[in-house]
Amino acid sequence: MDIATIIGIVGCAAAVVYGICSGDQGVAALQNFWDFPSFLIVIVGSLMCMMTMAENIGDFVNKLKSFGLALKVSTSNESEVIHRIIDLANVARKEGLLQLEEEAANIDDEFLKKGIMLIVDGTDQELVSSILETELDCIEQRHGKIIGFWDSLAAMGPAWGMIGTLIGLINMLKLLDDPSSIGPNMAVALITTLYGSLIANWIGIPIATKLRANNRKEIMTKEVISEGILSIQAGENPRVIEEKLKSFLAPNMRNDANDDGGARGQGGEE
């Protein structure tokens, strides 16, 4: 589990609750911020609107479940991937490309395994590049749909909050001659705005941003893999491949890639 995401979500809720309870009423003030009509208008309204935009109910449910993806720690590690590719490059240089088929059995990353098997099968380099690029595009499109769902939810929350505000104000203005109705209708008008802001700034925007960051990291890792596979197929020196792949990394991450990557690269020159 990603502790930072969990702490952030819980911390936001705690800050709001503390702000509500810090007044003279204390914990009793929490009941002032619950209004069932407002809940129906904003929360249910936003979700139903998102369901309308989804391909089907199953698609809607799956996109809601993607909330869990933001709570998972990203397993992409570019330095480890580079080390693995250098190992494969050394095998290919010493024993030939066909020996990589045996090495592929020990590879967990399906994208890397697919690329290795393509070059083992003697697939043309341009075709290998095209296949890997197509898969990358498809991955990014799938991720983009999920990220777009949370972006849209972040936009829907305030929009439905404004709808609730207008409903509350209309009801209040219609019943101005009844002072007892002003308070409840004004509460609906204001609480719906609050609920809408919470959906956007507590859930929608943070989750979309986190998933977008995870997507960038995963795509970059797969781009490293793609470049490494094409370099192995081209018969490039492992040391050259290592330096090429390290260019994908930030300067502060290149030292990690140097820890044992250099030894692997040197092995290819024997």
PDB file of C-alpha atoms in Angstrom:
ATOM      1  CA  MET A   1       0.000   0.000   0.000  1.00  0.00           C
ATOM      2  CA  ASP A   2       1.160   3.523  -0.763  1.00  0.00           C
ATOM      3  CA  ILE A   3       1.409   5.083   2.686  1.00  0.00           C
ATOM      4  CA  ALA A   4       1.785   8.615   1.299  1.00  0.00           C
ATOM      5  CA  THR A   5      -1.557   8.429  -0.530  1.00  0.00           C
ATOM      6  CA  ILE A   6      -3.344   6.965   2.486  1.00  0.00           C
ATOM      7  CA  ILE A   7      -1.884   9.590   4.838  1.00  0.00           C
ATOM      8  CA  GLY A   8      -2.833  12.333   2.393  1.00  0.00           C
ATOM      9  CA  ILE A   9      -6.461  11.218   2.048  1.00  0.00           C
ATOM     10  CA  VAL A  10      -6.905  10.646   5.777  1.00  0.00           C
ATOM     11  CA  GLY A  11      -5.072  13.866   6.594  1.00  0.00           C
ATOM     12  CA  CYS A  12      -7.383  15.920   4.352  1.00  0.00           C
ATOM     13  CA  ALA A  13     -10.443  14.420   6.052  1.00  0.00           C
ATOM     14  CA  ALA A  14      -8.935  15.062   9.486  1.00  0.00           C
ATOM     15  CA  ALA A  15      -8.222  18.702   8.612  1.00  0.00           C
ATOM     16  CA  VAL A  16     -11.832  19.251   7.517  1.00  0.00           C
ATOM     17  CA  VAL A  17     -13.275  17.516  10.595  1.00  0.00           C
ATOM     18  CA  TYR A  18     -10.984  19.504  12.889  1.00  0.00           C
ATOM     19  CA  GLY A  19     -12.037  22.733  11.236  1.00  0.00           C
ATOM     20  CA  ILE A  20     -15.705  21.839  11.759  1.00  0.00           C
ATOM     21  CA  CYS A  21     -15.280  20.749  15.373  1.00  0.00           C
ATOM     22  CA  SER A  22     -12.978  23.574  16.457  1.00  0.00           C
ATOM     23  CA  GLY A  23     -15.895  25.952  17.098  1.00  0.00           C
ATOM     24  CA  ASP A  24     -18.023  26.351  20.198  1.00  0.00           C
ATOM     25  CA  GLN A  25     -20.266  23.405  19.334  1.00  0.00           C
ATOM     26  CA  GLY A  26     -17.414  20.926  19.216  1.00  0.00           C
ATOM     27  CA  VAL A  27     -18.174  17.476  17.794  1.00  0.00           C
ATOM     28  CA  ALA A  28     -21.885  18.310  17.765  1.00  0.00           C
ATOM     29  CA  ALA A  29     -21.170  20.675  14.853  1.00  0.00           C
ATOM     30  CA  LEU A  30     -20.677  17.673  12.552  1.00  0.00           C
ATOM     31  CA  GLN A  31     -24.450  17.219  12.305  1.00  0.00           C
ATOM     32  CA  ASN A  32     -24.684  20.694  10.785  1.00  0.00           C
ATOM     33  CA  PHE A  33     -22.759  19.440   7.784  1.00  0.00           C
ATOM     34  CA  TRP A  34     -24.946  16.463   6.983  1.00  0.00           C
ATOM     35  CA  ASP A  35     -27.903  17.005   4.713  1.00  0.00           C
ATOM     36  CA  PHE A  36     -29.479  14.063   2.916  1.00  0.00           C
ATOM     37  CA  PRO A  37     -30.999  16.071   0.008  1.00  0.00           C
ATOM     38  CA  SER A  38     -27.585  17.633  -0.580  1.00  0.00           C
ATOM     39  CA  PHE A  39     -26.009  14.185  -0.552  1.00  0.00           C
ATOM     40  CA  LEU A  40     -28.483  12.958  -3.168  1.00  0.00           C
ATOM     41  CA  ILE A  41     -27.994  15.971  -5.392  1.00  0.00           C
ATOM     42  CA  VAL A  42     -24.191  16.049  -5.376  1.00  0.00           C
ATOM     43  CA  ILE A  43     -22.856  12.566  -4.626  1.00  0.00           C
ATOM     44  CA  VAL A  44     -25.547  10.487  -6.299  1.00  0.00           C
ATOM     45  CA  GLY A  45     -26.024  13.025  -9.087  1.00  0.00           C
ATOM     46  CA  SER A  46     -22.292  13.059  -9.901  1.00  0.00           C
ATOM     47  CA  LEU A  47     -22.027   9.269  -9.867  1.00  0.00           C
ATOM     48  CA  MET A  48     -25.117   8.818 -12.022  1.00  0.00           C
ATOM     49  CA  CYS A  49     -23.738  11.323 -14.495  1.00  0.00           C
ATOM     50  CA  MET A  50     -20.457   9.391 -14.617  1.00  0.00           C
ATOM     51  CA  MET A  51     -22.410   6.177 -15.168  1.00  0.00           C
ATOM     52  CA  THR A  52     -24.171   7.821 -18.107  1.00  0.00           C
ATOM     53  CA  MET A  53     -20.791   8.678 -19.614  1.00  0.00           C
ATOM     54  CA  ALA A  54     -19.435   5.139 -19.150  1.00  0.00           C
ATOM     55  CA  GLU A  55     -19.657   2.476 -21.870  1.00  0.00           C
ATOM     56  CA  ASN A  56     -21.753   0.259 -19.599  1.00  0.00           C
ATOM     57  CA  ILE A  57     -22.309  -0.492 -15.908  1.00  0.00           C
ATOM     58  CA  GLY A  58     -19.362  -2.882 -15.835  1.00  0.00           C
ATOM     59  CA  ASP A  59     -17.086  -0.196 -17.264  1.00  0.00           C
ATOM     60  CA  PHE A  60     -18.350   2.273 -14.650  1.00  0.00           C
ATOM     61  CA  VAL A  61     -17.731  -0.165 -11.788  1.00  0.00           C
ATOM     62  CA  ASN A  62     -14.241  -1.010 -13.040  1.00  0.00           C
ATOM     63  CA  LYS A  63     -13.315   2.653 -13.227  1.00  0.00           C
ATOM     64  CA  LEU A  64     -14.551   3.184  -9.672  1.00  0.00           C
ATOM     65  CA  LYS A  65     -12.428   0.233  -8.573  1.00  0.00           C
ATOM     66  CA  SER A  66      -9.387   1.944 -10.080  1.00  0.00           C
ATOM     67  CA  PHE A  67      -9.355   4.022  -6.883  1.00  0.00           C
ATOM     68  CA  GLY A  68      -7.440   1.082  -5.440  1.00  0.00           C
ATOM     69  CA  LEU A  69      -4.676   1.548  -8.029  1.00  0.00           C
ATOM     70  CA  ALA A  70      -3.780   4.881  -6.439  1.00  0.00           C
ATOM     71  CA  LEU A  71      -3.265   3.109  -3.116  1.00  0.00           C
ATOM     72  CA  LYS A  72      -0.749   0.648  -4.553  1.00  0.00           C
ATOM     73  CA  VAL A  73       2.973   1.297  -4.576  1.00  0.00           C
ATOM     74  CA  SER A  74       4.314   1.508  -8.118  1.00  0.00           C
ATOM     75  CA  THR A  75       6.459  -1.536  -8.875  1.00  0.00           C
ATOM     76  CA  SER A  76       8.255   0.065 -11.827  1.00  0.00           C
ATOM     77  CA  ASN A  77      11.992   0.345 -11.184  1.00  0.00           C
ATOM     78  CA  GLU A  78      13.952   1.701 -14.098  1.00  0.00           C
ATOM     79  CA  SER A  79      17.365   0.887 -12.596  1.00  0.00           C
ATOM     80  CA  GLU A  80      16.465  -2.774 -12.098  1.00  0.00           C
ATOM     81  CA  VAL A  81      15.049  -2.933 -15.622  1.00  0.00           C
ATOM     82  CA  ILE A  82      18.294  -1.535 -17.047  1.00  0.00           C
ATOM     83  CA  HIS A  83      20.326  -4.088 -15.087  1.00  0.00           C
ATOM     84  CA  ARG A  84      18.099  -6.887 -16.391  1.00  0.00           C
ATOM     85  CA  ILE A  85      18.450  -5.711 -19.978  1.00  0.00           C
ATOM     86  CA  ILE A  86      22.253  -5.523 -19.663  1.00  0.00           C
ATOM     87  CA  ASP A  87      22.241  -9.110 -18.388  1.00  0.00           C
ATOM     88  CA  LEU A  88      20.234 -10.143 -21.451  1.00  0.00           C
ATOM     89  CA  ALA A  89      22.538  -8.148 -23.731  1.00  0.00           C
ATOM     90  CA  ASN A  90      25.549  -9.998 -22.315  1.00  0.00           C
ATOM     91  CA  VAL A  91      23.844 -13.350 -22.885  1.00  0.00           C
ATOM     92  CA  ALA A  92      22.978 -12.404 -26.462  1.00  0.00           C
ATOM     93  CA  ARG A  93      26.522 -11.170 -27.119  1.00  0.00           C
ATOM     94  CA  LYS A  94      28.224 -14.276 -25.721  1.00  0.00           C
ATOM     95  CA  GLU A  95      25.796 -17.049 -26.665  1.00  0.00           C
ATOM     96  CA  GLY A  96      23.587 -15.610 -29.397  1.00  0.00           C
ATOM     97  CA  LEU A  97      20.003 -14.382 -29.609  1.00  0.00           C
ATOM     98  CA  LEU A  98      18.506 -17.869 -29.517  1.00  0.00           C
ATOM     99  CA  GLN A  99      19.829 -18.354 -25.979  1.00  0.00           C
ATOM    100  CA  LEU A 100      17.488 -15.550 -24.857  1.00  0.00           C
ATOM    101  CA  GLU A 101      14.537 -17.917 -25.204  1.00  0.00           C
ATOM    102  CA  GLU A 102      15.764 -19.798 -22.148  1.00  0.00           C
ATOM    103  CA  GLU A 103      16.305 -16.531 -20.278  1.00  0.00           C
ATOM    104  CA  ALA A 104      12.766 -15.385 -21.158  1.00  0.00           C
ATOM    105  CA  ALA A 105      11.320 -18.157 -18.991  1.00  0.00           C
ATOM    106  CA  ASN A 106      12.659 -16.323 -15.914  1.00  0.00           C
ATOM    107  CA  ILE A 107      11.263 -12.907 -16.887  1.00  0.00           C
ATOM    108  CA  ASP A 108       8.191 -11.728 -14.969  1.00  0.00           C
ATOM    109  CA  ASP A 109       7.578  -8.551 -16.967  1.00  0.00           C
ATOM    110  CA  GLU A 110       5.227  -9.547 -19.798  1.00  0.00           C
ATOM    111  CA  PHE A 111       6.223  -6.585 -21.972  1.00  0.00           C
ATOM    112  CA  LEU A 112       9.920  -7.467 -21.732  1.00  0.00           C
ATOM    113  CA  LYS A 113       9.207 -11.168 -22.284  1.00  0.00           C
ATOM    114  CA  LYS A 114       7.137 -10.372 -25.372  1.00  0.00           C
ATOM    115  CA  GLY A 115       9.910  -8.244 -26.849  1.00  0.00           C
ATOM    116  CA  ILE A 116      12.559 -10.885 -26.166  1.00  0.00           C
ATOM    117  CA  MET A 117      10.468 -13.599 -27.793  1.00  0.00           C
ATOM    118  CA  LEU A 118       9.932 -11.408 -30.851  1.00  0.00           C
ATOM    119  CA  ILE A 119      13.654 -11.033 -31.447  1.00  0.00           C
ATOM    120  CA  VAL A 120      14.273 -14.724 -30.678  1.00  0.00           C
ATOM    121  CA  ASP A 121      11.736 -15.580 -33.387  1.00  0.00           C
ATOM    122  CA  GLY A 122      13.748 -13.506 -35.862  1.00  0.00           C
ATOM    123  CA  THR A 123      11.119 -10.796 -36.318  1.00  0.00           C
ATOM    124  CA  ASP A 124      12.243  -7.851 -38.428  1.00  0.00           C
ATOM    125  CA  GLN A 125      13.510  -4.964 -36.300  1.00  0.00           C
ATOM    126  CA  GLU A 126      11.081  -2.461 -37.762  1.00  0.00           C
ATOM    127  CA  LEU A 127       8.192  -4.813 -37.046  1.00  0.00           C
ATOM    128  CA  VAL A 128       9.396  -5.384 -33.476  1.00  0.00           C
ATOM    129  CA  SER A 129       9.550  -1.612 -32.983  1.00  0.00           C
ATOM    130  CA  SER A 130       6.067  -1.193 -34.455  1.00  0.00           C
ATOM    131  CA  ILE A 131       4.563  -3.924 -32.266  1.00  0.00           C
ATOM    132  CA  LEU A 132       6.082  -2.522 -29.079  1.00  0.00           C
ATOM    133  CA  GLU A 133       5.025   1.042 -29.941  1.00  0.00           C
ATOM    134  CA  THR A 134       1.472  -0.140 -30.644  1.00  0.00           C
ATOM    135  CA  GLU A 135       1.307  -1.892 -27.286  1.00  0.00           C
ATOM    136  CA  LEU A 136       2.623   1.208 -25.534  1.00  0.00           C
ATOM    137  CA  ASP A 137      -0.030   3.325 -27.238  1.00  0.00           C
ATOM    138  CA  CYS A 138      -2.763   0.884 -26.181  1.00  0.00           C
ATOM    139  CA  ILE A 139      -1.536   0.859 -22.581  1.00  0.00           C
ATOM    140  CA  GLU A 140      -1.513   4.648 -22.491  1.00  0.00           C
ATOM    141  CA  GLN A 141      -5.015   4.808 -23.983  1.00  0.00           C
ATOM    142  CA  ARG A 142      -6.367   2.410 -21.343  1.00  0.00           C
ATOM    143  CA  HIS A 143      -4.725   4.390 -18.585  1.00  0.00           C
ATOM    144  CA  GLY A 144      -5.984   7.616 -20.125  1.00  0.00           C
ATOM    145  CA  LYS A 145      -9.589   6.421 -19.909  1.00  0.00           C
ATOM    146  CA  ILE A 146      -9.254   5.687 -16.204  1.00  0.00           C
ATOM    147  CA  ILE A 147      -7.482   8.973 -15.494  1.00  0.00           C
ATOM    148  CA  GLY A 148     -10.139  10.785 -17.520  1.00  0.00           C
ATOM    149  CA  PHE A 149     -12.832   9.224 -15.336  1.00  0.00           C
ATOM    150  CA  TRP A 150     -11.393  10.830 -12.195  1.00  0.00           C
ATOM    151  CA  ASP A 151     -10.773  14.119 -13.998  1.00  0.00           C
ATOM    152  CA  SER A 152     -14.423  14.129 -15.071  1.00  0.00           C
ATOM    153  CA  LEU A 153     -15.594  13.293 -11.553  1.00  0.00           C
ATOM    154  CA  ALA A 154     -13.537  16.216 -10.259  1.00  0.00           C
ATOM    155  CA  ALA A 155     -15.389  18.451 -12.725  1.00  0.00           C
ATOM    156  CA  MET A 156     -18.820  16.954 -11.993  1.00  0.00           C
ATOM    157  CA  GLY A 157     -18.632  17.469  -8.227  1.00  0.00           C
ATOM    158  CA  PRO A 158     -18.549  21.293  -8.256  1.00  0.00           C
ATOM    159  CA  ALA A 159     -21.016  21.361 -11.157  1.00  0.00           C
ATOM    160  CA  TRP A 160     -23.582  19.327  -9.231  1.00  0.00           C
ATOM    161  CA  GLY A 161     -22.761  21.355  -6.145  1.00  0.00           C
ATOM    162  CA  MET A 162     -23.800  24.448  -8.088  1.00  0.00           C
ATOM    163  CA  ILE A 163     -27.008  22.704  -9.168  1.00  0.00           C
ATOM    164  CA  GLY A 164     -27.768  22.018  -5.505  1.00  0.00           C
ATOM    165  CA  THR A 165     -26.977  25.607  -4.620  1.00  0.00           C
ATOM    166  CA  LEU A 166     -29.406  26.864  -7.230  1.00  0.00           C
ATOM    167  CA  ILE A 167     -32.103  24.477  -6.001  1.00  0.00           C
ATOM    168  CA  GLY A 168     -31.646  25.686  -2.430  1.00  0.00           C
ATOM    169  CA  LEU A 169     -31.702  29.343  -3.459  1.00  0.00           C
ATOM    170  CA  ILE A 170     -34.803  28.925  -5.618  1.00  0.00           C
ATOM    171  CA  ASN A 171     -36.652  27.180  -2.801  1.00  0.00           C
ATOM    172  CA  MET A 172     -35.556  29.870  -0.378  1.00  0.00           C
ATOM    173  CA  LEU A 173     -36.686  32.715  -2.625  1.00  0.00           C
ATOM    174  CA  LYS A 174     -40.023  31.032  -3.281  1.00  0.00           C
ATOM    175  CA  LEU A 175     -40.667  30.827   0.461  1.00  0.00           C
ATOM    176  CA  LEU A 176     -39.277  34.134   1.697  1.00  0.00           C
ATOM    177  CA  ASP A 177     -42.588  34.827   3.407  1.00  0.00           C
ATOM    178  CA  ASP A 178     -41.943  31.767   5.616  1.00  0.00           C
ATOM    179  CA  PRO A 179     -38.912  32.562   7.817  1.00  0.00           C
ATOM    180  CA  SER A 180     -38.694  28.969   9.060  1.00  0.00           C
ATOM    181  CA  SER A 181     -37.882  27.720   5.544  1.00  0.00           C
ATOM    182  CA  ILE A 182     -34.981  30.068   4.927  1.00  0.00           C
ATOM    183  CA  GLY A 183     -32.486  28.211   7.151  1.00  0.00           C
ATOM    184  CA  PRO A 184     -33.004  24.676   5.732  1.00  0.00           C
ATOM    185  CA  ASN A 185     -32.990  25.865   2.129  1.00  0.00           C
ATOM    186  CA  MET A 186     -29.902  27.988   2.683  1.00  0.00           C
ATOM    187  CA  ALA A 187     -28.220  24.952   4.269  1.00  0.00           C
ATOM    188  CA  VAL A 188     -28.921  22.904   1.137  1.00  0.00           C
ATOM    189  CA  ALA A 189     -27.571  25.752  -0.993  1.00  0.00           C
ATOM    190  CA  LEU A 190     -24.270  25.927   0.918  1.00  0.00           C
ATOM    191  CA  ILE A 191     -23.712  22.272   1.830  1.00  0.00           C
ATOM    192  CA  THR A 192     -24.073  21.123  -1.777  1.00  0.00           C
ATOM    193  CA  THR A 193     -21.259  23.491  -2.715  1.00  0.00           C
ATOM    194  CA  LEU A 194     -19.150  22.018   0.084  1.00  0.00           C
ATOM    195  CA  TYR A 195     -19.849  18.447  -1.018  1.00  0.00           C
ATOM    196  CA  GLY A 196     -18.983  19.294  -4.609  1.00  0.00           C
ATOM    197  CA  SER A 197     -15.685  20.896  -3.585  1.00  0.00           C
ATOM    198  CA  LEU A 198     -14.810  17.865  -1.463  1.00  0.00           C
ATOM    199  CA  ILE A 199     -15.436  15.470  -4.359  1.00  0.00           C
ATOM    200  CA  ALA A 200     -13.148  17.496  -6.596  1.00  0.00           C
ATOM    201  CA  ASN A 201     -10.326  18.454  -4.245  1.00  0.00           C
ATOM    202  CA  TRP A 202     -10.310  15.531  -1.827  1.00  0.00           C
ATOM    203  CA  ILE A 203     -10.927  12.645  -4.233  1.00  0.00           C
ATOM    204  CA  GLY A 204     -11.085  13.456  -7.955  1.00  0.00           C
ATOM    205  CA  ILE A 205      -8.036  15.655  -8.551  1.00  0.00           C
ATOM    206  CA  PRO A 206      -5.631  13.811  -6.185  1.00  0.00           C
ATOM    207  CA  ILE A 207      -6.523  10.362  -7.546  1.00  0.00           C
ATOM    208  CA  ALA A 208      -6.280  11.515 -11.181  1.00  0.00           C
ATOM    209  CA  THR A 209      -2.927  13.164 -10.491  1.00  0.00           C
ATOM    210  CA  LYS A 210      -1.554  10.073  -8.745  1.00  0.00           C
ATOM    211  CA  LEU A 211      -2.691   7.751 -11.534  1.00  0.00           C
ATOM    212  CA  ARG A 212      -1.211  10.120 -14.110  1.00  0.00           C
ATOM    213  CA  ALA A 213       2.149  10.034 -12.307  1.00  0.00           C
ATOM    214  CA  ASN A 214       2.039   6.226 -12.124  1.00  0.00           C
ATOM    215  CA  ASN A 215       1.215   6.093 -15.828  1.00  0.00           C
ATOM    216  CA  ARG A 216       4.196   8.296 -16.719  1.00  0.00           C
ATOM    217  CA  LYS A 217       6.516   6.090 -14.682  1.00  0.00           C
ATOM    218  CA  GLU A 218       5.197   2.868 -16.206  1.00  0.00           C
ATOM    219  CA  ILE A 219       5.358   4.203 -19.760  1.00  0.00           C
ATOM    220  CA  MET A 220       8.924   5.417 -19.247  1.00  0.00           C
ATOM    221  CA  THR A 221       9.933   1.997 -17.909  1.00  0.00           C
ATOM    222  CA  LYS A 222       8.422   0.321 -20.958  1.00  0.00           C
ATOM    223  CA  GLU A 223      10.158   2.801 -23.254  1.00  0.00           C
ATOM    224  CA  VAL A 224      13.444   1.793 -21.604  1.00  0.00           C
ATOM    225  CA  ILE A 225      12.561  -1.863 -22.242  1.00  0.00           C
ATOM    226  CA  SER A 226      11.620  -1.158 -25.873  1.00  0.00           C
ATOM    227  CA  GLU A 227      14.869   0.702 -26.551  1.00  0.00           C
ATOM    228  CA  GLY A 228      16.864  -2.025 -24.818  1.00  0.00           C
ATOM    229  CA  ILE A 229      15.237  -4.808 -26.839  1.00  0.00           C
ATOM    230  CA  LEU A 230      15.892  -3.027 -30.137  1.00  0.00           C
ATOM    231  CA  SER A 231      19.500  -2.400 -29.105  1.00  0.00           C
ATOM    232  CA  ILE A 232      20.015  -6.068 -28.231  1.00  0.00           C
ATOM    233  CA  GLN A 233      18.540  -7.096 -31.571  1.00  0.00           C
ATOM    234  CA  ALA A 234      20.879  -4.672 -33.343  1.00  0.00           C
ATOM    235  CA  GLY A 235      23.851  -6.360 -31.624  1.00  0.00           C
ATOM    236  CA  GLU A 236      25.049  -3.252 -29.810  1.00  0.00           C
ATOM    237  CA  ASN A 237      27.721  -3.488 -27.140  1.00  0.00           C
ATOM    238  CA  PRO A 238      26.222  -3.918 -23.613  1.00  0.00           C
ATOM    239  CA  ARG A 239      28.233  -0.942 -22.358  1.00  0.00           C
ATOM    240  CA  VAL A 240      26.749   1.239 -25.120  1.00  0.00           C
ATOM    241  CA  ILE A 241      23.254  -0.084 -24.355  1.00  0.00           C
ATOM    242  CA  GLU A 242      23.713   0.743 -20.673  1.00  0.00           C
ATOM    243  CA  GLU A 243      24.754   4.328 -21.383  1.00  0.00           C
ATOM    244  CA  LYS A 244      21.885   4.738 -23.828  1.00  0.00           C
ATOM    245  CA  LEU A 245      19.288   3.466 -21.356  1.00  0.00           C
ATOM    246  CA  LYS A 246      20.664   5.532 -18.474  1.00  0.00           C
ATOM    247  CA  SER A 247      19.841   8.654 -20.491  1.00  0.00           C
ATOM    248  CA  PHE A 248      16.174   7.957 -19.648  1.00  0.00           C
ATOM    249  CA  LEU A 249      16.931   8.395 -15.935  1.00  0.00           C
ATOM    250  CA  ALA A 250      17.192  11.555 -13.891  1.00  0.00           C
ATOM    251  CA  PRO A 251      20.831  12.372 -12.957  1.00  0.00           C
ATOM    252  CA  ASN A 252      20.313  11.419  -9.303  1.00  0.00           C
ATOM    253  CA  MET A 253      19.036   7.962 -10.370  1.00  0.00           C
ATOM    254  CA  ARG A 254      21.955   7.158 -12.659  1.00  0.00           C
ATOM    255  CA  ASN A 255      24.225   6.319  -9.725  1.00  0.00           C
ATOM    256  CA  ASP A 256      21.861   3.497  -8.758  1.00  0.00           C
ATOM    257  CA  ALA A 257      22.093   2.156 -12.279  1.00  0.00           C
ATOM    258  CA  ASN A 258      25.885   2.312 -12.028  1.00  0.00           C
ATOM    259  CA  ASP A 259      26.075   0.211  -8.855  1.00  0.00           C
ATOM    260  CA  ASP A 260      26.347  -3.093 -10.689  1.00  0.00           C
ATOM    261  CA  GLY A 261      25.361  -2.203 -14.216  1.00  0.00           C
ATOM    262  CA  GLY A 262      28.939  -1.319 -15.115  1.00  0.00           C
ATOM    263  CA  ALA A 263      30.205  -4.767 -14.241  1.00  0.00           C
ATOM    264  CA  ARG A 264      27.539  -6.310 -16.420  1.00  0.00           C
ATOM    265  CA  GLY A 265      28.406  -4.006 -19.278  1.00  0.00           C
ATOM    266  CA  GLN A 266      32.111  -4.872 -19.054  1.00  0.00           C
ATOM    267  CA  GLY A 267      31.306  -8.536 -19.232  1.00  0.00           C
ATOM    268  CA  GLY A 268      30.043  -8.071 -22.753  1.00  0.00           C
ATOM    269  CA  GLU A 269      33.480  -7.102 -24.062  1.00  0.00           C
ATOM    270  CA  GLU A 270      35.126 -10.399 -23.204  1.00  0.00           C
TER     271      GLU A 270
END
